[in-house]
Coordinates of C-alpha atoms and ligand atoms in Angstrom, one line a residue:
X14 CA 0.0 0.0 0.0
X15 CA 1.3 3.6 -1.1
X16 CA 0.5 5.3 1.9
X17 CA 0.4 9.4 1.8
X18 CA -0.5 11.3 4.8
X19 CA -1.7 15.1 4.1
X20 CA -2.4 17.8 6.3
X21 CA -6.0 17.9 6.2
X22 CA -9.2 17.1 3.9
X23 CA -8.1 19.9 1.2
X24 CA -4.7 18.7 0.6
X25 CA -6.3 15.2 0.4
X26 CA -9.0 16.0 -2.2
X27 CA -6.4 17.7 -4.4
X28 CA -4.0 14.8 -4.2
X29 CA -6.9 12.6 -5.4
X30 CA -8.0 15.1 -8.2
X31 CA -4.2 14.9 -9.6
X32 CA -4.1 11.1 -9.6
X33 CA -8.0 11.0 -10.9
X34 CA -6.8 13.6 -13.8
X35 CA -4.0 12.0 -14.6
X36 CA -5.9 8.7 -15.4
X37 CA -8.7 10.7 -17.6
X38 CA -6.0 12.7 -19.4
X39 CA -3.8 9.5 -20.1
X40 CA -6.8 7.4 -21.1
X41 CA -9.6 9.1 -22.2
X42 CA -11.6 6.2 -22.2
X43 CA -10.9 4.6 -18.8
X44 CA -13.6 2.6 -16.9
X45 CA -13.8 4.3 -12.9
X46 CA -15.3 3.0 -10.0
X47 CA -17.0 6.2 -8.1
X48 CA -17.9 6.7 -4.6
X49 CA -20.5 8.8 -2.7
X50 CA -20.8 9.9 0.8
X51 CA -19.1 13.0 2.0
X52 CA -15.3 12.5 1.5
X53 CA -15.0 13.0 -2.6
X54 CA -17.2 16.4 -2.3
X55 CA -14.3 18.0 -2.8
X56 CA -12.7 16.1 -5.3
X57 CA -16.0 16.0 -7.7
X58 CA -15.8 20.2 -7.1
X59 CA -12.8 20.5 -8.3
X60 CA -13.3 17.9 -11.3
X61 CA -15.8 19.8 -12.2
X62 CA -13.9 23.0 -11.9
X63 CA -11.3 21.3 -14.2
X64 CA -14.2 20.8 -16.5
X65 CA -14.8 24.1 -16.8
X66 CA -12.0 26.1 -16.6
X67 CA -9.4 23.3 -18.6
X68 CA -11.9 21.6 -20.7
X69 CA -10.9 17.7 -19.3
X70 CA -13.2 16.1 -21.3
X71 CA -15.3 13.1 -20.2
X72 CA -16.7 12.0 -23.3
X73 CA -15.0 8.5 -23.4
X74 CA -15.4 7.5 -19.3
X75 CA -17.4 5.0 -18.7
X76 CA -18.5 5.0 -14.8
X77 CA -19.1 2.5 -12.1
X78 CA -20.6 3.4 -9.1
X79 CA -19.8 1.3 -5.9
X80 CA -23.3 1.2 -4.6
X81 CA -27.1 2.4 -3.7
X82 CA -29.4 2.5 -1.3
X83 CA -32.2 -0.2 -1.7
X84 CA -35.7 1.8 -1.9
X85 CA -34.7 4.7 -3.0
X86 CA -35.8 5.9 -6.8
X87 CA -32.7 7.3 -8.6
X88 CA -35.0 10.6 -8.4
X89 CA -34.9 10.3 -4.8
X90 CA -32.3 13.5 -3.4
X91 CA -30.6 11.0 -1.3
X92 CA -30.4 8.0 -3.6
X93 CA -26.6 7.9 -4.7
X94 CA -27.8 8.2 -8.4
X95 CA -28.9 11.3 -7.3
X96 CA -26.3 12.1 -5.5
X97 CA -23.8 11.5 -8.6
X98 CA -26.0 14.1 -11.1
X99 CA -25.6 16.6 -8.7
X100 CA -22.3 16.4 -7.4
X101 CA -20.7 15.5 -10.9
X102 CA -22.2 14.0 -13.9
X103 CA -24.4 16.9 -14.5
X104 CA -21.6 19.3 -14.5
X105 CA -19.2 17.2 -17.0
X106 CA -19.6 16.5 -20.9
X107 CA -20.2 12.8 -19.9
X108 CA -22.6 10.5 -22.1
X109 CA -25.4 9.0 -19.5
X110 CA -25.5 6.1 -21.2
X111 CA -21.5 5.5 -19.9
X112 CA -22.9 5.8 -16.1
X113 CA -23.4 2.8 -14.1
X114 CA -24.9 2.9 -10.3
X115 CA -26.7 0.0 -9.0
X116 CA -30.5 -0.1 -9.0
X117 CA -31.8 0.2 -5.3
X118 CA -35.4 -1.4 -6.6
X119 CA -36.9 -4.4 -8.3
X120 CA -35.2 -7.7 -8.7
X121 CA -32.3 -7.9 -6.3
X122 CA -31.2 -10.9 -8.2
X123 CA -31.7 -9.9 -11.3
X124 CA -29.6 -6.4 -10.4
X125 CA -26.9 -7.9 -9.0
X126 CA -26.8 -10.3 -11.8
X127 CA -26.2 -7.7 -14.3
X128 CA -23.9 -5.7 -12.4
X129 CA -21.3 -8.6 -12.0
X130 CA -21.8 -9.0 -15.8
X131 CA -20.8 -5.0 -16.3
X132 CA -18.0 -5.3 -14.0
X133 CA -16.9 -8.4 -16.1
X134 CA -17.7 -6.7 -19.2
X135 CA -15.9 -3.0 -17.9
X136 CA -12.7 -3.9 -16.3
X137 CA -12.6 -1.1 -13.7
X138 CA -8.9 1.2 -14.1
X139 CA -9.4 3.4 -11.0
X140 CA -11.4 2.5 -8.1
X141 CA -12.4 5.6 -5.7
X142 CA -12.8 4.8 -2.6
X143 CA -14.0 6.0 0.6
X144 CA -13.9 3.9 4.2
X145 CA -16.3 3.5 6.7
X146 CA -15.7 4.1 10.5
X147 CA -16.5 0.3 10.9
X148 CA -14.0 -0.4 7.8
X149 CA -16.2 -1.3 5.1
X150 CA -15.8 -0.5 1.6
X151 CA -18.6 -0.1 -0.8
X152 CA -21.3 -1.2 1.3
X153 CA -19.0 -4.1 1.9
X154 CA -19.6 -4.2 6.1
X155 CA -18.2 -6.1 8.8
X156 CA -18.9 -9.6 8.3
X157 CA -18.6 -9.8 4.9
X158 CA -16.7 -12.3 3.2
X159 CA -13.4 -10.9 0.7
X160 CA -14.9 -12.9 -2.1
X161 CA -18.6 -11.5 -2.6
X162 CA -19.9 -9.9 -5.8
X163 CA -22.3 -7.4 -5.8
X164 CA -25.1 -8.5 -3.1
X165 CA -27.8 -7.0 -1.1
X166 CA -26.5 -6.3 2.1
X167 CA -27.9 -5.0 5.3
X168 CA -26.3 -1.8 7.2
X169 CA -25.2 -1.8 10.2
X170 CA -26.6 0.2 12.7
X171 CA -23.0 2.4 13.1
X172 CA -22.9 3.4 9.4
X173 CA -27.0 4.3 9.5
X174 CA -26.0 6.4 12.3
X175 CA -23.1 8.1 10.2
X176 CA -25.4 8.5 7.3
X177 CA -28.2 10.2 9.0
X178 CA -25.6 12.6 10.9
X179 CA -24.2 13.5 7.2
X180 CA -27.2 13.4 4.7
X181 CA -31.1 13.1 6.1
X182 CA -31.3 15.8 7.5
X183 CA -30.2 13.4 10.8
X184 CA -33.4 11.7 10.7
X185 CA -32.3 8.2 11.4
X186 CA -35.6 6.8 10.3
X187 CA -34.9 7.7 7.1
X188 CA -32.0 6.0 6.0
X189 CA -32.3 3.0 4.3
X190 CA -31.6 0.1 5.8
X191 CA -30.6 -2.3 3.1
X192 CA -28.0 -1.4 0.2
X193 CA -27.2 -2.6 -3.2
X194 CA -23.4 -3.0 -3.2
X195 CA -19.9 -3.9 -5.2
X196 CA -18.5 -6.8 -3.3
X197 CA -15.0 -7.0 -2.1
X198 CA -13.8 -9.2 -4.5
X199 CA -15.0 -6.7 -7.5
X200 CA -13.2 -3.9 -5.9
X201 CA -10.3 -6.3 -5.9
X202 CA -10.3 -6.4 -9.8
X203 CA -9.8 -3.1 -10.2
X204 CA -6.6 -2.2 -12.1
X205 CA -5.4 0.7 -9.0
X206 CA -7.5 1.5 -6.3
X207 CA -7.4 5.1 -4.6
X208 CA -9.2 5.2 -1.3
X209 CA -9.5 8.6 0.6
X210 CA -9.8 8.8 4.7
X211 CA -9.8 12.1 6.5
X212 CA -11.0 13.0 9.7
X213 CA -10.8 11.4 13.7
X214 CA -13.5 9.3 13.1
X215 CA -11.7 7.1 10.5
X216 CA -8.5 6.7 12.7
X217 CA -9.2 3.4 13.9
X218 CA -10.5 2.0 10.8
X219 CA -7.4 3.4 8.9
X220 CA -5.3 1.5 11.6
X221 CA -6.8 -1.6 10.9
X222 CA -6.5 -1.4 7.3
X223 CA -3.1 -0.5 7.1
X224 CA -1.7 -2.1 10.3
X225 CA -4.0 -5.2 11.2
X226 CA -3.7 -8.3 9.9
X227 CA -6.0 -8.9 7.5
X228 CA -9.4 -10.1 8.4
X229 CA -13.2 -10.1 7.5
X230 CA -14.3 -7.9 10.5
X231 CA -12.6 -4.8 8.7
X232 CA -13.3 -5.2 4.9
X233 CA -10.7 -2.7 4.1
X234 CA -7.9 -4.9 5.1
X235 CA -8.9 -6.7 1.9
X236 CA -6.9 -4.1 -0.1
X237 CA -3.8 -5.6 1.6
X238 CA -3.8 -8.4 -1.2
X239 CA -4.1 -5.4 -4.1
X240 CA -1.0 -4.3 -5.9
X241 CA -1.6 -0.8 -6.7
X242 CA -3.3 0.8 -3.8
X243 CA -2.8 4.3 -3.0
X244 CA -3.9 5.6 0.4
X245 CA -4.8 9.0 1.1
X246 CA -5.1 9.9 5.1
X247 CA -5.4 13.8 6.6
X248 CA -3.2 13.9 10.0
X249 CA -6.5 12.8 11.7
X250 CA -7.3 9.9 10.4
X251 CA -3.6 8.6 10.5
X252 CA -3.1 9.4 14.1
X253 CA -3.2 5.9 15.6
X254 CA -1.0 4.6 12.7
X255 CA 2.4 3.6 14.3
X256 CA 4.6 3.0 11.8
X257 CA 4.3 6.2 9.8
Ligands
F6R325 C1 -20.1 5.3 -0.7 C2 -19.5 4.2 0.0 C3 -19.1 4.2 1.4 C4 -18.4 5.5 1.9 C5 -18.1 5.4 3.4 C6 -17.6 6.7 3.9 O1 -20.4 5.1 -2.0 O2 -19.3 3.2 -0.7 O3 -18.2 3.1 1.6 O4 -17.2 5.7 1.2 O5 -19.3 5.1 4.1 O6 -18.5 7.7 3.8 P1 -18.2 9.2 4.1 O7 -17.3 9.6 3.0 O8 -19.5 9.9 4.1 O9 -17.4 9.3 5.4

């Protein structure tokens, strides 16, 4: 693991926009993984900045979201679809037809089915990732095992807790509590994998990832058995890392 500690959450979202730039700009037609939740605001602003101001074009990216809430429309403001058109897709030249985020409704088998069959089809070159306070990945939580494909998972109390304090308008009774998700072993077929922790409340799940032996409890140990991993941690979120 290429591990690179920054000062804080702006130093780590423009780290991640060089790396995610670089990969658009030296293939144009690259397959990436995206994440939602609150650490890659930043980066998607200044993507779409980039957009804007340098003309990075987006016409050839085909995108992969890592997962979606189940019961939620994509119209829904806090389905992840949604999430995506607002925070990026709708301020970029990118064809819809190239975007990819799981359905959260109808036929979980039938979803997940297809997904795995995109993934297979759409060999992932950059996987974004965030990481959970409990560790997971995707949707990937404690528990689960470092082979699953996408699945329908259930959330665990902690992370609908973290979601309603972020998004909900902290109405816990609003979160979902099942999920449409990547499973670990599809994030492991990703060509390089950039995953982005800031803050005190990641420090013990950074820890484990980077430090702990690997095991199912913290899914983001899984990334211990990728190759090209690149780790980016504010000062808070690496503070209980010992070997630094
Ligand atoms: C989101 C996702 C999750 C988040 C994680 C961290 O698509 O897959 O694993 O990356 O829950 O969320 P934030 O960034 O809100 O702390």
């Amino acid at each position: 693991m290429n591990v690179i500690i920054v000062k804080d959450y702006e130093e780590a979202s423009q780290k991640a926009f060089e790396i995610m730039v670089e990969q658009v700009k030296s293939n144009p037609n690259s397959a990436l993984g995206l994440a939602t939740g609150s650490t890659p605001l930043r980066l998607y602003e200044l993507m779409r900045e980039d957009h804007k101001k340098n003309g990075t074009t987006y016409k050839g990216i085909r995108t992969f979201n890592l997962d979606e809430y189940y019961g939620l429309a994509p119209t829904h403001p806090q389905s992840y679809h949604y999430f995506m058109c607002h925070n990026l897709f709708d301020e970029l030249d990118i064809d819809m037809n190239n975007v990819h985020v799981p359905k959260g409704e109808g036929s979980i088998e039938e979803e997940t089915e297809a997904y795995n069959k995109l993934l297979e089809e759409n060999p992932i070159d950059l996987q974004l990732l965030g990481i959970g306070s409990n560790g997971h990945i995707g949707f990937n939580e404690p528990g689960t095992s470092f082979d699953s494909t996408t699945h329908y998972i259930q959330l665990k109390e902690s992370t609908i807790q973290d979601n309603a304090r972020l998004f909900f308008n902290g109405n816990i009774d609003e979160v979902p509590t099942h999920a449409v998700t990547m499973g670990i072993k599809n994030i492991l077929q990703a060509k390089k994998v950039l995953l982005i922790a800031c803050g005190e409340n990641k420090a013990i799940a950074v820890k484990g990832m980077v430090e702990d032996e690997k095991n199912v409890e913290l899914p983001a140990s899984a990334l211990q058995d990728h190759d090209d991993v690149t780790l980016i941690i504010d000062e808070a979120a690496a503070s209980l890392l010992t070997k630094k």
